[in-house]
PDB file of C-alpha atoms and ligand atoms in Angstrom:
ATOM      1  CA  MET E 250      69.634  58.917 104.489  1.00  0.00           C
ATOM      2  CA  THR E 251      71.873  56.488 102.114  1.00  0.00           C
ATOM      3  CA  THR E 252      75.390  57.685 101.640  1.00  0.00           C
ATOM      4  CA  ALA E 253      76.710  58.609  98.454  1.00  0.00           C
ATOM      5  CA  ALA E 254      78.096  55.196  97.672  1.00  0.00           C
ATOM      6  CA  ARG E 255      74.454  53.710  97.857  1.00  0.00           C
ATOM      7  CA  ARG E 256      72.279  55.228  95.030  1.00  0.00           C
ATOM      8  CA  PRO E 257      68.857  55.437  96.373  1.00  0.00           C
ATOM      9  CA  VAL E 258      66.018  53.405  94.388  1.00  0.00           C
ATOM     10  CA  MET E 259      62.335  53.919  94.037  1.00  0.00           C
ATOM     11  CA  ALA E 260      60.650  50.717  92.936  1.00  0.00           C
ATOM     12  CA  GLY E 261      56.808  50.559  92.253  1.00  0.00           C
ATOM     13  CA  ASN E 262      55.437  47.007  92.427  1.00  0.00           C
ATOM     14  CA  TRP E 263      51.895  47.136  90.286  1.00  0.00           C
ATOM     15  CA  LYS E 264      51.094  43.638  91.590  1.00  0.00           C
ATOM     16  CA  MET E 265      48.008  42.304  89.340  1.00  0.00           C
ATOM     17  CA  HIS E 266      46.849  45.850  88.417  1.00  0.00           C
ATOM     18  CA  LEU E 267      46.343  47.835  85.553  1.00  0.00           C
ATOM     19  CA  VAL E 268      45.790  46.994  81.791  1.00  0.00           C
ATOM     20  CA  ARG E 269      47.663  48.358  78.803  1.00  0.00           C
ATOM     21  CA  ALA E 270      45.818  51.641  78.199  1.00  0.00           C
ATOM     22  CA  GLU E 271      46.278  52.619  81.998  1.00  0.00           C
ATOM     23  CA  ALA E 272      49.711  51.221  82.176  1.00  0.00           C
ATOM     24  CA  GLU E 273      50.514  53.654  79.205  1.00  0.00           C
ATOM     25  CA  ALA E 274      49.063  56.594  80.824  1.00  0.00           C
ATOM     26  CA  TRP E 275      50.860  55.747  83.877  1.00  0.00           C
ATOM     27  CA  CYS E 276      53.989  55.985  81.748  1.00  0.00           C
ATOM     28  CA  ALA E 277      53.281  59.311  80.083  1.00  0.00           C
ATOM     29  CA  GLU E 278      52.511  61.079  83.203  1.00  0.00           C
ATOM     30  CA  VAL E 279      55.415  59.801  85.207  1.00  0.00           C
ATOM     31  CA  ARG E 280      57.716  60.722  82.159  1.00  0.00           C
ATOM     32  CA  ALA E 281      56.314  64.133  82.309  1.00  0.00           C
ATOM     33  CA  GLY E 282      56.709  64.640  85.971  1.00  0.00           C
ATOM     34  CA  LEU E 283      60.334  63.171  86.653  1.00  0.00           C
ATOM     35  CA  PRO E 284      62.398  65.278  88.413  1.00  0.00           C
ATOM     36  CA  ALA E 285      65.212  66.520  86.471  1.00  0.00           C
ATOM     37  CA  GLY E 286      68.894  65.307  87.357  1.00  0.00           C
ATOM     38  CA  ARG E 287      67.390  62.914  89.882  1.00  0.00           C
ATOM     39  CA  ALA E 288      69.363  60.950  92.250  1.00  0.00           C
ATOM     40  CA  ALA E 289      67.478  57.767  92.568  1.00  0.00           C
ATOM     41  CA  GLU E 290      67.197  54.976  90.114  1.00  0.00           C
ATOM     42  CA  VAL E 291      63.569  54.346  89.460  1.00  0.00           C
ATOM     43  CA  VAL E 292      62.046  51.270  88.439  1.00  0.00           C
ATOM     44  CA  VAL E 293      58.694  49.833  87.758  1.00  0.00           C
ATOM     45  CA  PHE E 294      57.422  46.131  88.065  1.00  0.00           C
ATOM     46  CA  PRO E 295      54.326  45.546  85.982  1.00  0.00           C
ATOM     47  CA  SER E 296      52.746  42.319  85.456  1.00  0.00           C
ATOM     48  CA  PHE E 297      53.779  40.142  82.514  1.00  0.00           C
ATOM     49  CA  PRO E 298      51.636  40.798  79.976  1.00  0.00           C
ATOM     50  CA  LEU E 299      52.438  44.574  80.217  1.00  0.00           C
ATOM     51  CA  LEU E 300      56.130  44.467  80.176  1.00  0.00           C
ATOM     52  CA  ALA E 301      56.794  44.905  76.302  1.00  0.00           C
ATOM     53  CA  ALA E 302      54.360  47.701  76.204  1.00  0.00           C
ATOM     54  CA  VAL E 303      55.632  49.367  79.266  1.00  0.00           C
ATOM     55  CA  SER E 304      59.380  49.156  78.207  1.00  0.00           C
ATOM     56  CA  ALA E 305      58.383  50.730  75.013  1.00  0.00           C
ATOM     57  CA  ALA E 306      56.546  53.527  76.565  1.00  0.00           C
ATOM     58  CA  LEU E 307      59.527  54.325  79.109  1.00  0.00           C
ATOM     59  CA  ALA E 308      62.309  53.966  76.399  1.00  0.00           C
ATOM     60  CA  GLY E 309      64.728  56.796  77.003  1.00  0.00           C
ATOM     61  CA  SER E 310      63.245  58.129  80.122  1.00  0.00           C
ATOM     62  CA  GLY E 311      65.600  56.556  82.597  1.00  0.00           C
ATOM     63  CA  VAL E 312      62.794  54.522  84.224  1.00  0.00           C
ATOM     64  CA  ALA E 313      63.716  50.889  84.252  1.00  0.00           C
ATOM     65  CA  VAL E 314      61.338  47.788  84.251  1.00  0.00           C
ATOM     66  CA  GLY E 315      61.125  44.769  86.097  1.00  0.00           C
ATOM     67  CA  GLY E 316      59.248  41.572  86.333  1.00  0.00           C
ATOM     68  CA  GLN E 317      57.418  40.512  89.406  1.00  0.00           C
ATOM     69  CA  ASP E 318      59.008  37.114  89.636  1.00  0.00           C
ATOM     70  CA  LEU E 319      60.964  34.483  87.476  1.00  0.00           C
ATOM     71  CA  HIS E 320      61.647  30.868  87.291  1.00  0.00           C
ATOM     72  CA  ALA E 321      64.716  29.462  88.844  1.00  0.00           C
ATOM     73  CA  GLU E 322      65.611  27.429  85.759  1.00  0.00           C
ATOM     74  CA  ALA E 323      66.921  29.069  82.497  1.00  0.00           C
ATOM     75  CA  ALA E 324      64.196  27.456  80.398  1.00  0.00           C
ATOM     76  CA  GLY E 325      62.310  24.612  80.138  1.00  0.00           C
ATOM     77  CA  ALA E 326      58.658  22.766  80.320  1.00  0.00           C
ATOM     78  CA  PHE E 327      57.412  25.037  83.044  1.00  0.00           C
ATOM     79  CA  THR E 328      54.063  25.912  81.842  1.00  0.00           C
ATOM     80  CA  GLY E 329      53.104  29.389  83.000  1.00  0.00           C
ATOM     81  CA  ASP E 330      56.578  30.391  84.228  1.00  0.00           C
ATOM     82  CA  VAL E 331      58.679  33.023  83.198  1.00  0.00           C
ATOM     83  CA  ALA E 332      62.392  32.849  82.417  1.00  0.00           C
ATOM     84  CA  GLY E 333      65.001  35.369  83.294  1.00  0.00           C
ATOM     85  CA  ARG E 334      66.107  35.799  79.594  1.00  0.00           C
ATOM     86  CA  GLN E 335      62.242  36.163  78.459  1.00  0.00           C
ATOM     87  CA  LEU E 336      62.072  39.180  80.930  1.00  0.00           C
ATOM     88  CA  ALA E 337      65.339  40.542  79.689  1.00  0.00           C
ATOM     89  CA  ASP E 338      64.088  40.019  76.363  1.00  0.00           C
ATOM     90  CA  ALA E 339      61.016  42.272  77.025  1.00  0.00           C
ATOM     91  CA  GLY E 340      62.811  45.053  78.204  1.00  0.00           C
ATOM     92  CA  CYS E 341      63.412  44.264  81.695  1.00  0.00           C
ATOM     93  CA  THR E 342      66.908  45.190  83.568  1.00  0.00           C
ATOM     94  CA  TRP E 343      65.249  44.138  87.130  1.00  0.00           C
ATOM     95  CA  VAL E 344      63.417  41.662  88.663  1.00  0.00           C
ATOM     96  CA  LEU E 345      61.609  40.912  92.423  1.00  0.00           C
ATOM     97  CA  CYS E 346      62.452  37.717  93.779  1.00  0.00           C
ATOM     98  CA  GLY E 347      60.767  36.166  97.107  1.00  0.00           C
ATOM     99  CA  HIS E 348      57.997  38.763  97.848  1.00  0.00           C
ATOM    100  CA  SER E 349      55.772  37.697 100.573  1.00  0.00           C
ATOM    101  CA  GLU E 350      52.801  37.254  98.334  1.00  0.00           C
ATOM    102  CA  ARG E 351      54.879  34.680  96.397  1.00  0.00           C
ATOM    103  CA  ARG E 352      56.176  33.013  99.657  1.00  0.00           C
ATOM    104  CA  ARG E 353      52.696  33.123 100.808  1.00  0.00           C
ATOM    105  CA  ASP E 354      50.636  32.136  97.886  1.00  0.00           C
ATOM    106  CA  HIS E 355      52.924  29.973  95.666  1.00  0.00           C
ATOM    107  CA  ALA E 356      54.842  28.325  98.763  1.00  0.00           C
ATOM    108  CA  GLU E 357      58.191  29.696  97.826  1.00  0.00           C
ATOM    109  CA  GLY E 358      60.711  28.920 100.427  1.00  0.00           C
ATOM    110  CA  ASP E 359      64.251  30.741 101.261  1.00  0.00           C
ATOM    111  CA  GLU E 360      66.104  28.215  98.944  1.00  0.00           C
ATOM    112  CA  LEU E 361      63.826  28.612  96.082  1.00  0.00           C
ATOM    113  CA  VAL E 362      63.894  32.599  96.488  1.00  0.00           C
ATOM    114  CA  ALA E 363      67.782  32.135  96.483  1.00  0.00           C
ATOM    115  CA  ALA E 364      67.820  30.072  93.251  1.00  0.00           C
ATOM    116  CA  LYS E 365      65.537  32.824  91.195  1.00  0.00           C
ATOM    117  CA  ALA E 366      68.057  35.372  92.415  1.00  0.00           C
ATOM    118  CA  ARG E 367      70.926  33.413  91.172  1.00  0.00           C
ATOM    119  CA  ALA E 368      68.697  33.110  87.662  1.00  0.00           C
ATOM    120  CA  ALA E 369      68.203  36.539  87.576  1.00  0.00           C
ATOM    121  CA  LEU E 370      71.958  37.822  87.817  1.00  0.00           C
ATOM    122  CA  ALA E 371      72.325  34.793  85.392  1.00  0.00           C
ATOM    123  CA  ALA E 372      70.330  36.411  83.279  1.00  0.00           C
ATOM    124  CA  GLY E 373      71.951  40.035  83.613  1.00  0.00           C
ATOM    125  CA  LEU E 374      69.081  41.146  85.766  1.00  0.00           C
ATOM    126  CA  THR E 375      69.278  43.091  89.086  1.00  0.00           C
ATOM    127  CA  PRO E 376      67.305  41.175  91.573  1.00  0.00           C
ATOM    128  CA  ILE E 377      65.328  42.808  94.582  1.00  0.00           C
ATOM    129  CA  ALA E 378      65.235  39.801  97.070  1.00  0.00           C
ATOM    130  CA  CYS E 379      62.380  40.339  99.487  1.00  0.00           C
ATOM    131  CA  VAL E 380      62.628  39.214 103.101  1.00  0.00           C
ATOM    132  CA  GLY E 381      60.230  40.441 106.219  1.00  0.00           C
ATOM    133  CA  GLU E 382      58.652  38.791 108.960  1.00  0.00           C
ATOM    134  CA  THR E 383      55.002  37.741 109.651  1.00  0.00           C
ATOM    135  CA  ARG E 384      52.916  39.702 112.432  1.00  0.00           C
ATOM    136  CA  ASP E 385      53.056  36.464 114.514  1.00  0.00           C
ATOM    137  CA  GLU E 386      56.865  36.079 114.021  1.00  0.00           C
ATOM    138  CA  ARG E 387      57.430  39.943 115.334  1.00  0.00           C
ATOM    139  CA  HIS E 388      55.148  39.625 118.085  1.00  0.00           C
ATOM    140  CA  SER E 389      56.736  36.379 119.240  1.00  0.00           C
ATOM    141  CA  GLY E 390      60.130  37.886 118.945  1.00  0.00           C
ATOM    142  CA  ARG E 391      61.706  36.163 115.738  1.00  0.00           C
ATOM    143  CA  THR E 392      61.721  38.828 113.818  1.00  0.00           C
ATOM    144  CA  PHE E 393      65.679  38.688 113.321  1.00  0.00           C
ATOM    145  CA  ASP E 394      65.691  35.068 113.405  1.00  0.00           C
ATOM    146  CA  VAL E 395      63.441  35.022 110.100  1.00  0.00           C
ATOM    147  CA  LEU E 396      65.506  37.826 108.697  1.00  0.00           C
ATOM    148  CA  ALA E 397      68.847  35.699 109.102  1.00  0.00           C
ATOM    149  CA  ARG E 398      67.390  32.772 107.821  1.00  0.00           C
ATOM    150  CA  GLN E 399      65.977  34.178 104.485  1.00  0.00           C
ATOM    151  CA  LEU E 400      69.103  36.336 104.251  1.00  0.00           C
ATOM    152  CA  GLU E 401      71.331  33.043 104.466  1.00  0.00           C
ATOM    153  CA  PRO E 402      70.827  31.627 101.295  1.00  0.00           C
ATOM    154  CA  LEU E 403      70.873  34.628  99.074  1.00  0.00           C
ATOM    155  CA  PRO E 404      74.027  34.955  96.692  1.00  0.00           C
ATOM    156  CA  ASP E 405      76.578  37.152  97.847  1.00  0.00           C
ATOM    157  CA  ASP E 406      76.777  39.506  94.605  1.00  0.00           C
ATOM    158  CA  SER E 407      76.981  42.919  94.706  1.00  0.00           C
ATOM    159  CA  ARG E 408      74.471  43.593  91.953  1.00  0.00           C
ATOM    160  CA  LEU E 409      71.686  41.930  94.420  1.00  0.00           C
ATOM    161  CA  VAL E 410      69.263  44.856  96.082  1.00  0.00           C
ATOM    162  CA  LEU E 411      67.585  43.613  99.270  1.00  0.00           C
ATOM    163  CA  ALA E 412      64.112  44.943 100.274  1.00  0.00           C
ATOM    164  CA  TYR E 413      62.963  44.780 103.795  1.00  0.00           C
ATOM    165  CA  GLU E 414      58.907  43.998 103.824  1.00  0.00           C
ATOM    166  CA  PRO E 415      57.491  43.433 106.731  1.00  0.00           C
ATOM    167  CA  VAL E 416      54.601  41.325 105.671  1.00  0.00           C
ATOM    168  CA  TRP E 417      52.226  42.953 108.514  1.00  0.00           C
ATOM    169  CA  ALA E 418      53.008  46.584 106.674  1.00  0.00           C
ATOM    170  CA  ILE E 419      51.983  45.434 102.956  1.00  0.00           C
ATOM    171  CA  GLY E 420      48.817  46.451 101.912  1.00  0.00           C
ATOM    172  CA  THR E 421      47.550  46.931 105.186  1.00  0.00           C
ATOM    173  CA  GLY E 422      48.100  50.836 105.675  1.00  0.00           C
ATOM    174  CA  GLU E 423      50.104  50.068 108.756  1.00  0.00           C
ATOM    175  CA  THR E 424      53.834  51.114 108.081  1.00  0.00           C
ATOM    176  CA  ALA E 425      56.879  50.075 110.156  1.00  0.00           C
ATOM    177  CA  THR E 426      57.860  53.112 112.148  1.00  0.00           C
ATOM    178  CA  PRO E 427      61.038  54.561 111.082  1.00  0.00           C
ATOM    179  CA  GLU E 428      63.021  53.106 113.946  1.00  0.00           C
ATOM    180  CA  ILE E 429      61.679  49.595 113.254  1.00  0.00           C
ATOM    181  CA  ALA E 430      62.529  49.560 109.700  1.00  0.00           C
ATOM    182  CA  GLU E 431      66.120  51.122 110.457  1.00  0.00           C
ATOM    183  CA  ASP E 432      66.504  48.296 113.133  1.00  0.00           C
ATOM    184  CA  ALA E 433      65.554  45.802 110.793  1.00  0.00           C
ATOM    185  CA  HIS E 434      67.741  47.340 107.744  1.00  0.00           C
ATOM    186  CA  ALA E 435      70.792  47.523 110.458  1.00  0.00           C
ATOM    187  CA  PHE E 436      70.370  44.017 111.458  1.00  0.00           C
ATOM    188  CA  LEU E 437      70.557  42.885 107.827  1.00  0.00           C
ATOM    189  CA  ARG E 438      73.528  45.043 107.214  1.00  0.00           C
ATOM    190  CA  GLU E 439      75.363  43.741 110.076  1.00  0.00           C
ATOM    191  CA  ARG E 440      74.866  40.183 108.888  1.00  0.00           C
ATOM    192  CA  LEU E 441      76.125  41.020 105.661  1.00  0.00           C
ATOM    193  CA  ALA E 442      79.116  42.683 107.045  1.00  0.00           C
ATOM    194  CA  ARG E 443      79.842  39.309 109.009  1.00  0.00           C
ATOM    195  CA  ARG E 444      79.498  37.427 105.743  1.00  0.00           C
ATOM    196  CA  THR E 445      80.986  39.475 103.068  1.00  0.00           C
ATOM    197  CA  GLY E 446      82.990  42.201 104.869  1.00  0.00           C
ATOM    198  CA  GLU E 447      82.163  45.956 105.958  1.00  0.00           C
ATOM    199  CA  ALA E 448      82.857  47.572 102.662  1.00  0.00           C
ATOM    200  CA  ALA E 449      80.568  44.753 100.778  1.00  0.00           C
ATOM    201  CA  ALA E 450      77.637  45.641 103.660  1.00  0.00           C
ATOM    202  CA  ARG E 451      77.984  49.310 103.664  1.00  0.00           C
ATOM    203  CA  ALA E 452      77.684  49.239  99.734  1.00  0.00           C
ATOM    204  CA  LYS E 453      74.705  47.143  99.658  1.00  0.00           C
ATOM    205  CA  ARG E 454      71.308  48.732  98.913  1.00  0.00           C
ATOM    206  CA  ILE E 455      68.413  47.846 101.465  1.00  0.00           C
ATOM    207  CA  LEU E 456      64.968  49.144 100.526  1.00  0.00           C
ATOM    208  CA  TYR E 457      62.216  49.437 102.994  1.00  0.00           C
ATOM    209  CA  GLY E 458      58.343  48.154 101.504  1.00  0.00           C
ATOM    210  CA  GLY E 459      55.126  47.981 103.374  1.00  0.00           C
ATOM    211  CA  SER E 460      52.619  50.836 103.018  1.00  0.00           C
ATOM    212  CA  VAL E 461      54.817  53.426 102.014  1.00  0.00           C
ATOM    213  CA  THR E 462      53.070  57.048 101.044  1.00  0.00           C
ATOM    214  CA  PRO E 463      54.162  60.325 100.467  1.00  0.00           C
ATOM    215  CA  ASP E 464      53.432  61.161 103.997  1.00  0.00           C
ATOM    216  CA  ASN E 465      55.431  58.687 105.701  1.00  0.00           C
ATOM    217  CA  ALA E 466      58.404  58.613 102.944  1.00  0.00           C
ATOM    218  CA  GLY E 467      60.181  61.193 104.395  1.00  0.00           C
ATOM    219  CA  ALA E 468      60.755  59.998 107.880  1.00  0.00           C
ATOM    220  CA  LEU E 469      61.637  56.572 106.609  1.00  0.00           C
ATOM    221  CA  ALA E 470      64.055  57.860 104.140  1.00  0.00           C
ATOM    222  CA  ARG E 471      65.947  59.760 106.642  1.00  0.00           C
ATOM    223  CA  GLN E 472      67.026  56.622 108.320  1.00  0.00           C
ATOM    224  CA  GLY E 473      70.396  55.689 108.040  1.00  0.00           C
ATOM    225  CA  ASP E 474      70.650  52.204 106.473  1.00  0.00           C
ATOM    226  CA  LEU E 475      67.412  52.736 104.221  1.00  0.00           C
ATOM    227  CA  ASP E 476      68.207  53.014 100.355  1.00  0.00           C
ATOM    228  CA  GLY E 477      64.976  53.393  99.170  1.00  0.00           C
ATOM    229  CA  PHE E 478      61.536  52.065  98.491  1.00  0.00           C
ATOM    230  CA  LEU E 479      59.452  49.207  97.245  1.00  0.00           C
ATOM    231  CA  VAL E 480      56.128  50.894  96.865  1.00  0.00           C
ATOM    232  CA  GLY E 481      52.913  48.824  96.149  1.00  0.00           C
ATOM    233  CA  GLY E 482      49.470  50.564  96.394  1.00  0.00           C
ATOM    234  CA  ALA E 483      50.732  53.853  96.133  1.00  0.00           C
ATOM    235  CA  SER E 484      52.756  53.371  92.884  1.00  0.00           C
ATOM    236  CA  LEU E 485      49.789  52.981  90.891  1.00  0.00           C
ATOM    237  CA  ASP E 486      49.035  56.700  91.100  1.00  0.00           C
ATOM    238  CA  PRO E 487      51.712  58.298  89.296  1.00  0.00           C
ATOM    239  CA  LYS E 488      51.460  61.705  91.444  1.00  0.00           C
ATOM    240  CA  ARG E 489      51.704  59.490  94.480  1.00  0.00           C
ATOM    241  CA  PHE E 490      54.847  57.830  92.803  1.00  0.00           C
ATOM    242  CA  LEU E 491      56.373  61.041  91.912  1.00  0.00           C
ATOM    243  CA  ALA E 492      55.602  62.466  95.267  1.00  0.00           C
ATOM    244  CA  ILE E 493      57.507  59.451  97.138  1.00  0.00           C
ATOM    245  CA  LEU E 494      60.460  59.731  94.490  1.00  0.00           C
ATOM    246  CA  THR E 495      60.885  63.832  95.261  1.00  0.00           C
ATOM    247  CA  VAL E 496      60.872  62.972  99.075  1.00  0.00           C
ATOM    248  CA  LEU E 497      63.439  60.377  98.564  1.00  0.00           C
ATOM    249  CA  ALA E 498      65.653  62.728  96.617  1.00  0.00           C
ATOM    250  CA  ALA E 499      65.351  65.447  99.513  1.00  0.00           C
ATOM    251  CA  PRO E 500      63.877  63.725 102.708  1.00  0.00           C
ATOM    252  CA  GLU E 501      65.098  66.589 105.176  1.00  0.00           C
ATOM    253  CA  ALA E 502      63.184  69.153 102.721  1.00  0.00           C
ATOM    254  CA  ALA E 503      60.024  67.092 103.054  1.00  0.00           C
ATOM    255  CA  LEU E 504      59.922  66.949 106.737  1.00  0.00           C
ATOM    256  CA  ARG E 505      60.632  70.669 107.121  1.00  0.00           C
ATOM    257  CA  GLY E 506      57.710  71.105 104.713  1.00  0.00           C
ATOM    258  CA  SER E 507      55.160  68.914 106.585  1.00  0.00           C
ATOM    259  CA  PRO E 508      52.821  70.514 109.113  1.00  0.00           C
TER     260      PRO E 508
HETATM  261  P1  PGA M 648      52.289  48.194  99.817  1.00  0.00           P
HETATM  262  O1  PGA M 648      53.157  47.094  99.032  1.00  0.00           O
HETATM  263  O2  PGA M 648      53.171  49.633  99.619  1.00  0.00           O
HETATM  264  O3  PGA M 648      50.717  48.234  98.761  1.00  0.00           O
HETATM  265  O4  PGA M 648      52.046  47.786 101.151  1.00  0.00           O
HETATM  266  C1  PGA M 648      54.299  46.800  99.197  1.00  0.00           C
HETATM  267  C2  PGA M 648      54.945  45.737  98.568  1.00  0.00           C
HETATM  268  O5  PGA M 648      54.269  44.747  98.363  1.00  0.00           O
HETATM  269  O6  PGA M 648      55.920  45.665  97.974  1.00  0.00           O
END
C-alpha cells in the first residue's frame, strides 16, 4: 500500500457512457455513500457534454471532476477538440492524457501525450498520464522498453500522476496479477528515481488500471508501489465504485473479509 506521503487516488473513467440523468443519479448515489474521512482523493472522468452537470452535481462533495482528453494547444482552430482552459471552466481539476484508447483510436504518440500533459499543467489541471504495453509487447518481452519509451518525454512535475494500464487488461476482464502490476510500478518508480532523484520518485503517485473490480482491488492495493486505481467498467456502477474506494482505503481489511 501507498506510503503516508502518497495520497491514494480513486479515479473513475466513464469513457463514452451515460447521459445527464444517468450521470446525475450516479453522483447522488456516490455522494450519499462516500465514506467519512476518506484517505483517498476521488475523481470521475465523464464525457465532455456531461462535465458541467457532473461538476454541479458533485459540488461540495470532495469528489473532483476531470476531462478524458485535452488538446495540446491552449486555444485555436481545432474543430472538435477541447482546451485545458475550457475543462477548468467546466469545473474540471483533472484530465487524462494518453489513455490507450486515445493512443489506439486517435494515433496519439508519446510526444503528443507529453505535450498534452504539459498543456494540462499549464491550465492548472492535474494530468493522469497513462502508459502500458499491449499483449504483443508483453509476450515479446518488450514491456519495460515500452514503459520507458512512454515515460521518457513526460514532464517532470510533481503534480503529474502516472497510471500503469496494460492494454491487454483494459476492458477485457483480465486483470494484471498483483505481481505484474507491482513489477511495472516499481520499474516506473526506478526510472523516475534515475531522472528526478529518489525523493521525487518516492512521492510520485502511480495508479493501476485494467479490469479493476471490488474483488481484485484488495490484492492490488496491497502492493507497495501502487497508489490507487483508474477504473473503467466498474466505475459506472456507483456501488462497485464505492466498494473499490472502500477497499483502497483498507486493503488489509478487504482481504481478511474475503472468503
Ligand atoms: P476497465 O478500464 O476498468 O474497464 O478495464 C480501465 C481504463 O481504461 O481506464
